[in-house]
């Protein structure tokens, strides 16, 4: 289905879920997230429409910008060396449990900051998480995300096929701890 014929239904569904947060937690297995699925090649149109509809109510957290920020703070040469040392275990680079701030920490911090500003966090450009070891379920099951005063909306370039969701149309993904808008 094309963007033009599909977007109105999806944004109407999103509005309903944002307005009925008590039902969201029940239907999302205790989670507090909305996974907003759309074809990867239509990402720009969906983000533009969301920005138009939620300009006053939401904060758009661009994962691609956070990734660049992480690299800039580390310094390119230092990041490159670290990446080459751990490229076979990307979760150690982007989502480790050590006290060093990594991409995952940046994402969670931005989500929390957005809620403190009484805005709904919309996570966009999530396609750049591919290969980082950060999965949507890692974000959705984060204790801080599950306890936010408002739900996290994850813009998710994907396809749905036989009740399965495929991130970037090929990588099987989890829809646990969220409500899926497809």
Tab-separated table of C-alpha atoms in Angstrom:
chain	number	residue	atom	x	y	z
A	1	UNK	CA	0.000	0.000	0.000
A	2	UNK	CA	1.363	3.444	-0.822
A	3	UNK	CA	2.133	6.218	1.610
A	4	UNK	CA	-0.763	8.371	0.428
A	5	UNK	CA	-3.408	5.707	1.035
A	6	UNK	CA	-1.852	4.330	4.221
A	7	UNK	CA	-0.614	7.283	6.271
A	8	UNK	CA	-3.982	8.608	7.401
A	9	UNK	CA	-4.936	5.315	9.038
A	10	UNK	CA	-1.549	4.939	10.712
A	11	UNK	CA	-1.530	8.459	12.119
A	12	UNK	CA	-5.123	8.054	13.314
A	13	UNK	CA	-4.059	4.831	15.093
A	14	UNK	CA	-1.078	6.631	16.607
A	15	UNK	CA	-3.307	9.390	17.955
A	16	UNK	CA	-5.645	6.855	19.558
A	17	UNK	CA	-2.784	5.021	21.262
A	18	UNK	CA	-1.198	8.237	22.526
A	19	UNK	CA	-4.515	9.315	24.010
A	20	UNK	CA	-5.199	5.929	25.693
A	21	UNK	CA	-2.004	5.208	27.572
A	22	UNK	CA	-3.658	2.997	30.181
A	23	UNK	CA	-4.613	0.494	27.488
A	24	UNK	CA	-1.191	0.773	25.884
A	25	UNK	CA	0.586	-0.876	28.840
A	26	UNK	CA	-1.918	-3.713	28.954
A	27	UNK	CA	-1.711	-4.449	25.247
A	28	UNK	CA	2.082	-3.942	25.149
A	29	UNK	CA	2.874	-6.629	27.733
A	30	UNK	CA	3.748	-3.989	30.328
A	31	UNK	CA	5.732	-1.944	27.829
A	32	UNK	CA	5.396	1.742	27.160
A	33	UNK	CA	6.284	1.977	23.488
A	34	UNK	CA	4.600	2.299	20.129
A	35	UNK	CA	6.377	0.780	17.142
A	36	UNK	CA	5.303	2.816	14.099
A	37	UNK	CA	6.064	0.669	11.055
A	38	UNK	CA	6.381	1.985	7.505
A	39	UNK	CA	8.228	0.999	4.322
A	40	UNK	CA	11.886	2.102	4.510
A	41	UNK	CA	11.652	3.914	1.168
A	42	UNK	CA	8.866	6.129	2.582
A	43	UNK	CA	10.667	7.186	5.754
A	44	UNK	CA	11.038	10.834	4.763
A	45	UNK	CA	7.312	11.236	4.089
A	46	UNK	CA	6.314	9.664	7.409
A	47	UNK	CA	8.779	11.747	9.418
A	48	UNK	CA	7.655	14.942	7.666
A	49	UNK	CA	3.999	14.162	8.367
A	50	UNK	CA	4.732	13.359	12.015
A	51	UNK	CA	6.679	16.612	12.369
A	52	UNK	CA	3.701	18.469	10.939
A	53	UNK	CA	1.149	16.736	13.205
A	54	UNK	CA	3.194	16.666	16.417
A	55	UNK	CA	5.373	19.774	16.175
A	56	UNK	CA	4.094	21.116	19.511
A	57	UNK	CA	3.652	17.838	21.402
A	58	UNK	CA	6.702	15.795	20.437
A	59	UNK	CA	10.459	15.921	20.341
A	60	UNK	CA	12.112	14.083	17.450
A	61	UNK	CA	15.237	12.210	18.510
A	62	UNK	CA	17.309	11.493	15.430
A	63	UNK	CA	19.424	8.379	16.046
A	64	UNK	CA	21.684	9.200	13.082
A	65	UNK	CA	22.654	12.509	14.707
A	66	UNK	CA	23.301	10.778	18.017
A	67	UNK	CA	25.574	8.280	16.281
A	68	UNK	CA	27.581	11.134	14.756
A	69	UNK	CA	27.691	12.861	18.158
A	70	UNK	CA	29.100	9.721	19.807
A	71	UNK	CA	31.822	9.477	17.154
A	72	UNK	CA	32.601	13.208	17.373
A	73	UNK	CA	32.948	13.085	21.162
A	74	UNK	CA	35.276	10.101	20.969
A	75	UNK	CA	37.214	11.542	18.052
A	76	UNK	CA	37.299	9.791	14.688
A	77	UNK	CA	40.722	8.178	15.078
A	78	UNK	CA	39.973	6.887	18.558
A	79	UNK	CA	36.545	5.602	17.494
A	80	UNK	CA	37.992	3.926	14.408
A	81	UNK	CA	40.630	2.123	16.469
A	82	UNK	CA	38.048	1.030	19.068
A	83	UNK	CA	35.655	-0.079	16.329
A	84	UNK	CA	38.329	-2.130	14.577
A	85	UNK	CA	39.219	-3.831	17.864
A	86	UNK	CA	35.601	-4.823	18.577
A	87	UNK	CA	33.891	-4.923	15.166
A	88	UNK	CA	32.887	-8.580	15.653
A	89	UNK	CA	31.041	-7.667	18.859
A	90	UNK	CA	29.299	-4.370	18.011
A	91	UNK	CA	27.209	-4.393	21.195
A	92	UNK	CA	30.451	-3.765	23.121
A	93	UNK	CA	30.961	-0.602	21.083
A	94	UNK	CA	27.435	0.795	21.027
A	95	UNK	CA	25.635	-0.827	23.992
A	96	UNK	CA	28.069	-1.955	26.654
A	97	UNK	CA	27.415	-2.184	30.376
A	98	UNK	CA	30.551	-0.284	31.292
A	99	UNK	CA	30.384	3.272	32.673
A	100	UNK	CA	31.520	4.811	29.364
A	101	UNK	CA	28.700	6.653	27.595
A	102	UNK	CA	27.838	4.912	24.321
A	103	UNK	CA	25.154	5.264	21.656
A	104	UNK	CA	22.581	3.330	23.691
A	105	UNK	CA	23.137	5.632	26.683
A	106	UNK	CA	22.815	8.697	24.433
A	107	UNK	CA	19.474	7.401	23.130
A	108	UNK	CA	18.054	6.658	26.589
A	109	UNK	CA	19.282	10.010	27.953
A	110	UNK	CA	17.599	11.894	25.097
A	111	UNK	CA	14.348	9.995	25.642
A	112	UNK	CA	14.366	10.844	29.358
A	113	UNK	CA	15.245	14.487	28.684
A	114	UNK	CA	12.372	14.760	26.211
A	115	UNK	CA	9.870	13.473	28.779
A	116	UNK	CA	11.210	15.864	31.414
A	117	UNK	CA	10.319	18.629	28.950
A	118	UNK	CA	6.751	17.241	28.808
A	119	UNK	CA	7.135	16.145	25.199
A	120	UNK	CA	6.434	12.782	23.602
A	121	UNK	CA	9.699	11.168	22.465
A	122	UNK	CA	9.688	10.120	18.807
A	123	UNK	CA	12.751	8.068	17.910
A	124	UNK	CA	13.509	8.539	14.204
A	125	UNK	CA	16.120	7.356	11.701
A	126	UNK	CA	16.347	4.059	13.567
A	127	UNK	CA	17.649	2.276	10.471
A	128	UNK	CA	21.148	3.362	11.477
A	129	UNK	CA	20.908	1.036	14.488
A	130	UNK	CA	21.453	-1.893	12.140
A	131	UNK	CA	24.792	-3.473	12.960
A	132	UNK	CA	25.193	-1.715	16.309
A	133	UNK	CA	23.863	-4.545	18.466
A	134	UNK	CA	21.068	-2.247	19.657
A	135	UNK	CA	17.680	-3.812	19.009
A	136	UNK	CA	14.320	-2.098	19.375
A	137	UNK	CA	13.485	-4.426	22.256
A	138	UNK	CA	16.618	-3.267	24.148
A	139	UNK	CA	15.236	0.251	24.087
A	140	UNK	CA	11.634	-0.750	24.806
A	141	UNK	CA	12.613	-2.928	27.788
A	142	UNK	CA	14.852	-0.294	29.338
A	143	UNK	CA	13.566	0.430	32.856
A	144	UNK	CA	13.543	4.184	32.266
A	145	UNK	CA	11.536	3.800	29.033
A	146	UNK	CA	9.032	1.465	30.652
A	147	UNK	CA	8.451	4.041	33.419
A	148	UNK	CA	8.160	7.166	31.278
A	149	UNK	CA	5.117	9.386	31.893
A	150	UNK	CA	4.299	9.152	28.181
A	151	UNK	CA	5.014	6.435	25.654
A	152	UNK	CA	8.016	6.252	23.386
A	153	UNK	CA	7.162	6.261	19.681
A	154	UNK	CA	9.727	4.424	17.584
A	155	UNK	CA	9.610	5.149	13.861
A	156	UNK	CA	10.516	1.790	12.427
A	157	UNK	CA	11.372	1.180	8.767
A	158	UNK	CA	10.048	-2.321	8.249
A	159	UNK	CA	7.597	-4.643	6.625
A	160	UNK	CA	5.016	-6.932	8.163
A	161	UNK	CA	4.638	-10.379	6.672
A	162	UNK	CA	2.661	-13.301	8.142
A	163	UNK	CA	2.384	-11.527	11.508
A	164	UNK	CA	6.176	-11.051	11.634
A	165	UNK	CA	7.963	-7.718	11.524
A	166	UNK	CA	11.176	-7.310	9.550
A	167	UNK	CA	13.407	-4.336	10.362
A	168	UNK	CA	14.615	-2.722	7.123
A	169	UNK	CA	12.452	-5.367	5.364
A	170	UNK	CA	14.775	-8.303	6.124
A	171	UNK	CA	15.888	-8.574	9.780
A	172	UNK	CA	13.364	-10.318	12.035
A	173	UNK	CA	12.451	-7.969	14.901
A	174	UNK	CA	10.580	-8.050	18.183
A	175	UNK	CA	7.191	-6.484	18.742
A	176	UNK	CA	7.113	-7.481	22.396
A	177	UNK	CA	6.683	-4.651	24.930
A	178	UNK	CA	5.017	-2.391	22.404
A	179	UNK	CA	1.953	-1.757	20.362
A	180	UNK	CA	2.566	-2.138	16.675
A	181	UNK	CA	1.099	0.295	14.198
A	182	UNK	CA	1.373	-1.264	10.801
